[in-house]
Amino acid sequence: MRKALFLTLSLASLAFAPGAMAAGVAGMAAVSYGEPVLTAVSVSFPDSSTTFRPDASTAELLAEAKGATIIYVSGRTSTLRPSASDEALALRRALSARQYLIARGVSPLKIMVNFASAADFVADNSTPEGRYENQRVDIEVIYVPTY
């Protein structure tokens, strides 16, 4: 719905822009700003933990995050069925990562938080190692080149 509204408003603004009707959309100059650059990392948590502790290489990648355009933080659990307590755990994990980034100079306005329990498994959830990998926070750091 939001995309449709944006598209509608964008097309409406083109229709009323001076010279848009005469020049047409094809006559408008295309501007290229380059492709966004994405850095994605995952940090796993021990059972029931909400303390965000990235390893050294992840911490190094996140040290540059204050220059990002937007950052998506997604908290996850390894439970098989969603529940209110597991949703709260996933949220606390995501908020712990958010706080880590803010403490290192990232503007809170750049950070979008998402969370879900019993979803988005990246490993076999029937093993302790797989569950550990699934109990995680995924962080996507997006940089948009400016010219």
PDB file of C-alpha atoms in Angstrom:
ATOM      1  CA  MET A   1       0.000   0.000   0.000  1.00  0.00           C
ATOM      2  CA  ARG A   2       2.788   2.390   0.935  1.00  0.00           C
ATOM      3  CA  LYS A   3       4.634   1.728  -2.337  1.00  0.00           C
ATOM      4  CA  ALA A   4       1.474   2.278  -4.327  1.00  0.00           C
ATOM      5  CA  LEU A   5       0.830   5.572  -2.538  1.00  0.00           C
ATOM      6  CA  PHE A   6       4.410   6.725  -3.156  1.00  0.00           C
ATOM      7  CA  LEU A   7       4.174   5.770  -6.829  1.00  0.00           C
ATOM      8  CA  THR A   8       0.850   7.553  -7.163  1.00  0.00           C
ATOM      9  CA  LEU A   9       2.205  10.691  -5.515  1.00  0.00           C
ATOM     10  CA  SER A  10       5.373  10.543  -7.608  1.00  0.00           C
ATOM     11  CA  LEU A  11       3.445  10.227 -10.844  1.00  0.00           C
ATOM     12  CA  ALA A  12       1.062  12.983  -9.768  1.00  0.00           C
ATOM     13  CA  SER A  13       3.973  15.322  -9.070  1.00  0.00           C
ATOM     14  CA  LEU A  14       5.361  14.599 -12.540  1.00  0.00           C
ATOM     15  CA  ALA A  15       2.052  15.525 -14.111  1.00  0.00           C
ATOM     16  CA  PHE A  16       2.077  18.946 -12.455  1.00  0.00           C
ATOM     17  CA  ALA A  17       5.783  19.694 -12.836  1.00  0.00           C
ATOM     18  CA  PRO A  18       6.453  22.589 -15.226  1.00  0.00           C
ATOM     19  CA  GLY A  19       7.339  21.255 -18.631  1.00  0.00           C
ATOM     20  CA  ALA A  20       6.649  17.637 -17.685  1.00  0.00           C
ATOM     21  CA  MET A  21       3.736  17.338 -20.044  1.00  0.00           C
ATOM     22  CA  ALA A  22       5.644  18.919 -22.917  1.00  0.00           C
ATOM     23  CA  ALA A  23       8.851  16.962 -22.399  1.00  0.00           C
ATOM     24  CA  GLY A  24       7.265  13.706 -21.263  1.00  0.00           C
ATOM     25  CA  VAL A  25       8.912  11.240 -18.908  1.00  0.00           C
ATOM     26  CA  ALA A  26      11.284  10.074 -21.646  1.00  0.00           C
ATOM     27  CA  GLY A  27      12.581  13.615 -22.017  1.00  0.00           C
ATOM     28  CA  MET A  28      13.650  13.864 -18.386  1.00  0.00           C
ATOM     29  CA  ALA A  29      17.348  13.321 -17.682  1.00  0.00           C
ATOM     30  CA  ALA A  30      18.256  10.172 -15.734  1.00  0.00           C
ATOM     31  CA  VAL A  31      20.629  10.657 -12.829  1.00  0.00           C
ATOM     32  CA  SER A  32      22.709   7.747 -11.539  1.00  0.00           C
ATOM     33  CA  TYR A  33      23.887   7.849  -7.944  1.00  0.00           C
ATOM     34  CA  GLY A  34      25.581   4.440  -7.919  1.00  0.00           C
ATOM     35  CA  GLU A  35      24.544   1.190  -6.316  1.00  0.00           C
ATOM     36  CA  PRO A  36      24.038   0.932  -2.552  1.00  0.00           C
ATOM     37  CA  VAL A  37      26.690  -1.059  -0.696  1.00  0.00           C
ATOM     38  CA  LEU A  38      25.476  -3.635   1.816  1.00  0.00           C
ATOM     39  CA  THR A  39      27.399  -5.159   4.709  1.00  0.00           C
ATOM     40  CA  ALA A  40      25.571  -7.953   6.519  1.00  0.00           C
ATOM     41  CA  VAL A  41      26.647  -9.678   9.726  1.00  0.00           C
ATOM     42  CA  SER A  42      25.083 -12.075  12.229  1.00  0.00           C
ATOM     43  CA  VAL A  43      25.832 -12.368  15.931  1.00  0.00           C
ATOM     44  CA  SER A  44      24.612 -15.460  17.799  1.00  0.00           C
ATOM     45  CA  PHE A  45      23.474 -15.563  21.430  1.00  0.00           C
ATOM     46  CA  PRO A  46      23.645 -18.308  24.055  1.00  0.00           C
ATOM     47  CA  ASP A  47      20.250 -19.599  25.307  1.00  0.00           C
ATOM     48  CA  SER A  48      18.101 -16.811  26.801  1.00  0.00           C
ATOM     49  CA  SER A  49      20.934 -14.265  26.511  1.00  0.00           C
ATOM     50  CA  THR A  50      20.351 -10.714  25.335  1.00  0.00           C
ATOM     51  CA  THR A  51      23.919  -9.426  25.664  1.00  0.00           C
ATOM     52  CA  PHE A  52      25.254  -8.349  22.277  1.00  0.00           C
ATOM     53  CA  ARG A  53      28.891  -9.489  21.997  1.00  0.00           C
ATOM     54  CA  PRO A  54      30.239  -9.413  18.446  1.00  0.00           C
ATOM     55  CA  ASP A  55      33.541 -11.122  17.682  1.00  0.00           C
ATOM     56  CA  ALA A  56      36.531  -8.975  16.706  1.00  0.00           C
ATOM     57  CA  SER A  57      35.964  -9.112  12.939  1.00  0.00           C
ATOM     58  CA  THR A  58      32.262  -8.226  13.299  1.00  0.00           C
ATOM     59  CA  ALA A  59      33.079  -5.394  15.709  1.00  0.00           C
ATOM     60  CA  GLU A  60      35.548  -4.061  13.149  1.00  0.00           C
ATOM     61  CA  LEU A  61      32.892  -4.061  10.411  1.00  0.00           C
ATOM     62  CA  LEU A  62      30.380  -2.370  12.716  1.00  0.00           C
ATOM     63  CA  ALA A  63      32.914   0.307  13.709  1.00  0.00           C
ATOM     64  CA  GLU A  64      32.244   2.008  10.374  1.00  0.00           C
ATOM     65  CA  ALA A  65      28.447   1.848  10.732  1.00  0.00           C
ATOM     66  CA  LYS A  66      28.073   5.487  11.765  1.00  0.00           C
ATOM     67  CA  GLY A  67      28.689   6.427   8.122  1.00  0.00           C
ATOM     68  CA  ALA A  68      25.815   4.220   6.933  1.00  0.00           C
ATOM     69  CA  THR A  69      22.623   5.542   5.401  1.00  0.00           C
ATOM     70  CA  ILE A  70      20.384   3.014   7.166  1.00  0.00           C
ATOM     71  CA  ILE A  71      20.862  -0.038   9.365  1.00  0.00           C
ATOM     72  CA  TYR A  72      18.414  -2.929   9.750  1.00  0.00           C
ATOM     73  CA  VAL A  73      18.678  -4.932  12.992  1.00  0.00           C
ATOM     74  CA  SER A  74      16.656  -8.161  13.188  1.00  0.00           C
ATOM     75  CA  GLY A  75      16.443 -10.210  16.391  1.00  0.00           C
ATOM     76  CA  ARG A  76      15.634 -13.937  16.183  1.00  0.00           C
ATOM     77  CA  THR A  77      15.104 -16.943  18.450  1.00  0.00           C
ATOM     78  CA  SER A  78      15.391 -20.693  17.852  1.00  0.00           C
ATOM     79  CA  THR A  79      12.005 -21.692  19.246  1.00  0.00           C
ATOM     80  CA  LEU A  80       9.693 -23.797  17.130  1.00  0.00           C
ATOM     81  CA  ARG A  81       6.481 -21.933  17.975  1.00  0.00           C
ATOM     82  CA  PRO A  82       6.127 -18.174  18.395  1.00  0.00           C
ATOM     83  CA  SER A  83       5.200 -16.999  21.883  1.00  0.00           C
ATOM     84  CA  ALA A  84       5.008 -13.652  23.632  1.00  0.00           C
ATOM     85  CA  SER A  85       8.054 -14.419  25.797  1.00  0.00           C
ATOM     86  CA  ASP A  86      10.130 -15.451  22.775  1.00  0.00           C
ATOM     87  CA  GLU A  87       9.024 -12.368  20.842  1.00  0.00           C
ATOM     88  CA  ALA A  88      10.193 -10.275  23.809  1.00  0.00           C
ATOM     89  CA  LEU A  89      13.525 -12.138  23.823  1.00  0.00           C
ATOM     90  CA  ALA A  90      14.015 -11.496  20.087  1.00  0.00           C
ATOM     91  CA  LEU A  91      13.186  -7.814  20.609  1.00  0.00           C
ATOM     92  CA  ARG A  92      15.616  -7.500  23.544  1.00  0.00           C
ATOM     93  CA  ARG A  93      18.370  -9.032  21.407  1.00  0.00           C
ATOM     94  CA  ALA A  94      17.711  -6.543  18.624  1.00  0.00           C
ATOM     95  CA  LEU A  95      17.597  -3.634  21.087  1.00  0.00           C
ATOM     96  CA  SER A  96      20.874  -4.787  22.638  1.00  0.00           C
ATOM     97  CA  ALA A  97      22.520  -4.615  19.190  1.00  0.00           C
ATOM     98  CA  ARG A  98      20.896  -1.216  18.599  1.00  0.00           C
ATOM     99  CA  GLN A  99      22.291   0.098  21.884  1.00  0.00           C
ATOM    100  CA  TYR A 100      25.745  -1.241  20.968  1.00  0.00           C
ATOM    101  CA  LEU A 101      25.646   0.720  17.699  1.00  0.00           C
ATOM    102  CA  ILE A 102      24.368   3.918  19.359  1.00  0.00           C
ATOM    103  CA  ALA A 103      27.146   3.712  21.980  1.00  0.00           C
ATOM    104  CA  ARG A 104      29.616   3.712  19.070  1.00  0.00           C
ATOM    105  CA  GLY A 105      28.262   6.858  17.452  1.00  0.00           C
ATOM    106  CA  VAL A 106      25.527   5.599  15.138  1.00  0.00           C
ATOM    107  CA  SER A 107      22.508   7.888  15.034  1.00  0.00           C
ATOM    108  CA  PRO A 108      19.438   6.113  16.434  1.00  0.00           C
ATOM    109  CA  LEU A 109      17.474   7.654  13.558  1.00  0.00           C
ATOM    110  CA  LYS A 110      19.359   5.400  11.126  1.00  0.00           C
ATOM    111  CA  ILE A 111      18.516   2.136  12.904  1.00  0.00           C
ATOM    112  CA  MET A 112      15.396   0.127  12.042  1.00  0.00           C
ATOM    113  CA  VAL A 113      14.574  -2.744  14.437  1.00  0.00           C
ATOM    114  CA  ASN A 114      12.724  -5.924  13.525  1.00  0.00           C
ATOM    115  CA  PHE A 115      12.209  -9.130  15.526  1.00  0.00           C
ATOM    116  CA  ALA A 116      10.493 -12.502  15.320  1.00  0.00           C
ATOM    117  CA  SER A 117      10.544 -15.766  17.203  1.00  0.00           C
ATOM    118  CA  ALA A 118      10.407 -19.157  15.507  1.00  0.00           C
ATOM    119  CA  ALA A 119      11.279 -17.666  12.131  1.00  0.00           C
ATOM    120  CA  ASP A 120      14.073 -17.274   9.592  1.00  0.00           C
ATOM    121  CA  PHE A 121      16.228 -20.227  10.644  1.00  0.00           C
ATOM    122  CA  VAL A 122      19.668 -20.266   9.025  1.00  0.00           C
ATOM    123  CA  ALA A 123      20.759 -23.653  10.406  1.00  0.00           C
ATOM    124  CA  ASP A 124      19.340 -27.045  11.385  1.00  0.00           C
ATOM    125  CA  ASN A 125      17.353 -26.308  14.516  1.00  0.00           C
ATOM    126  CA  SER A 126      17.491 -29.928  15.749  1.00  0.00           C
ATOM    127  CA  THR A 127      21.124 -29.639  16.891  1.00  0.00           C
ATOM    128  CA  PRO A 128      22.577 -27.455  19.675  1.00  0.00           C
ATOM    129  CA  GLU A 129      24.967 -25.856  17.153  1.00  0.00           C
ATOM    130  CA  GLY A 130      22.102 -25.053  14.791  1.00  0.00           C
ATOM    131  CA  ARG A 131      19.971 -23.582  17.564  1.00  0.00           C
ATOM    132  CA  TYR A 132      22.911 -21.405  18.610  1.00  0.00           C
ATOM    133  CA  GLU A 133      23.198 -20.074  15.046  1.00  0.00           C
ATOM    134  CA  ASN A 134      19.440 -19.409  14.920  1.00  0.00           C
ATOM    135  CA  GLN A 135      19.502 -17.441  18.207  1.00  0.00           C
ATOM    136  CA  ARG A 136      20.920 -14.353  16.578  1.00  0.00           C
ATOM    137  CA  VAL A 137      20.749 -10.776  15.494  1.00  0.00           C
ATOM    138  CA  ASP A 138      21.220 -10.009  11.807  1.00  0.00           C
ATOM    139  CA  ILE A 139      22.526  -6.553  11.000  1.00  0.00           C
ATOM    140  CA  GLU A 140      22.409  -5.072   7.518  1.00  0.00           C
ATOM    141  CA  VAL A 141      24.420  -1.877   7.130  1.00  0.00           C
ATOM    142  CA  ILE A 142      23.568  -0.010   3.939  1.00  0.00           C
ATOM    143  CA  TYR A 143      25.709   2.754   2.488  1.00  0.00           C
ATOM    144  CA  VAL A 144      24.355   4.861  -0.359  1.00  0.00           C
ATOM    145  CA  PRO A 145      27.050   6.604  -2.401  1.00  0.00           C
ATOM    146  CA  THR A 146      26.683  10.361  -2.711  1.00  0.00           C
ATOM    147  CA  TYR A 147      28.152  12.438  -5.507  1.00  0.00           C
TER     148      TYR A 147
END
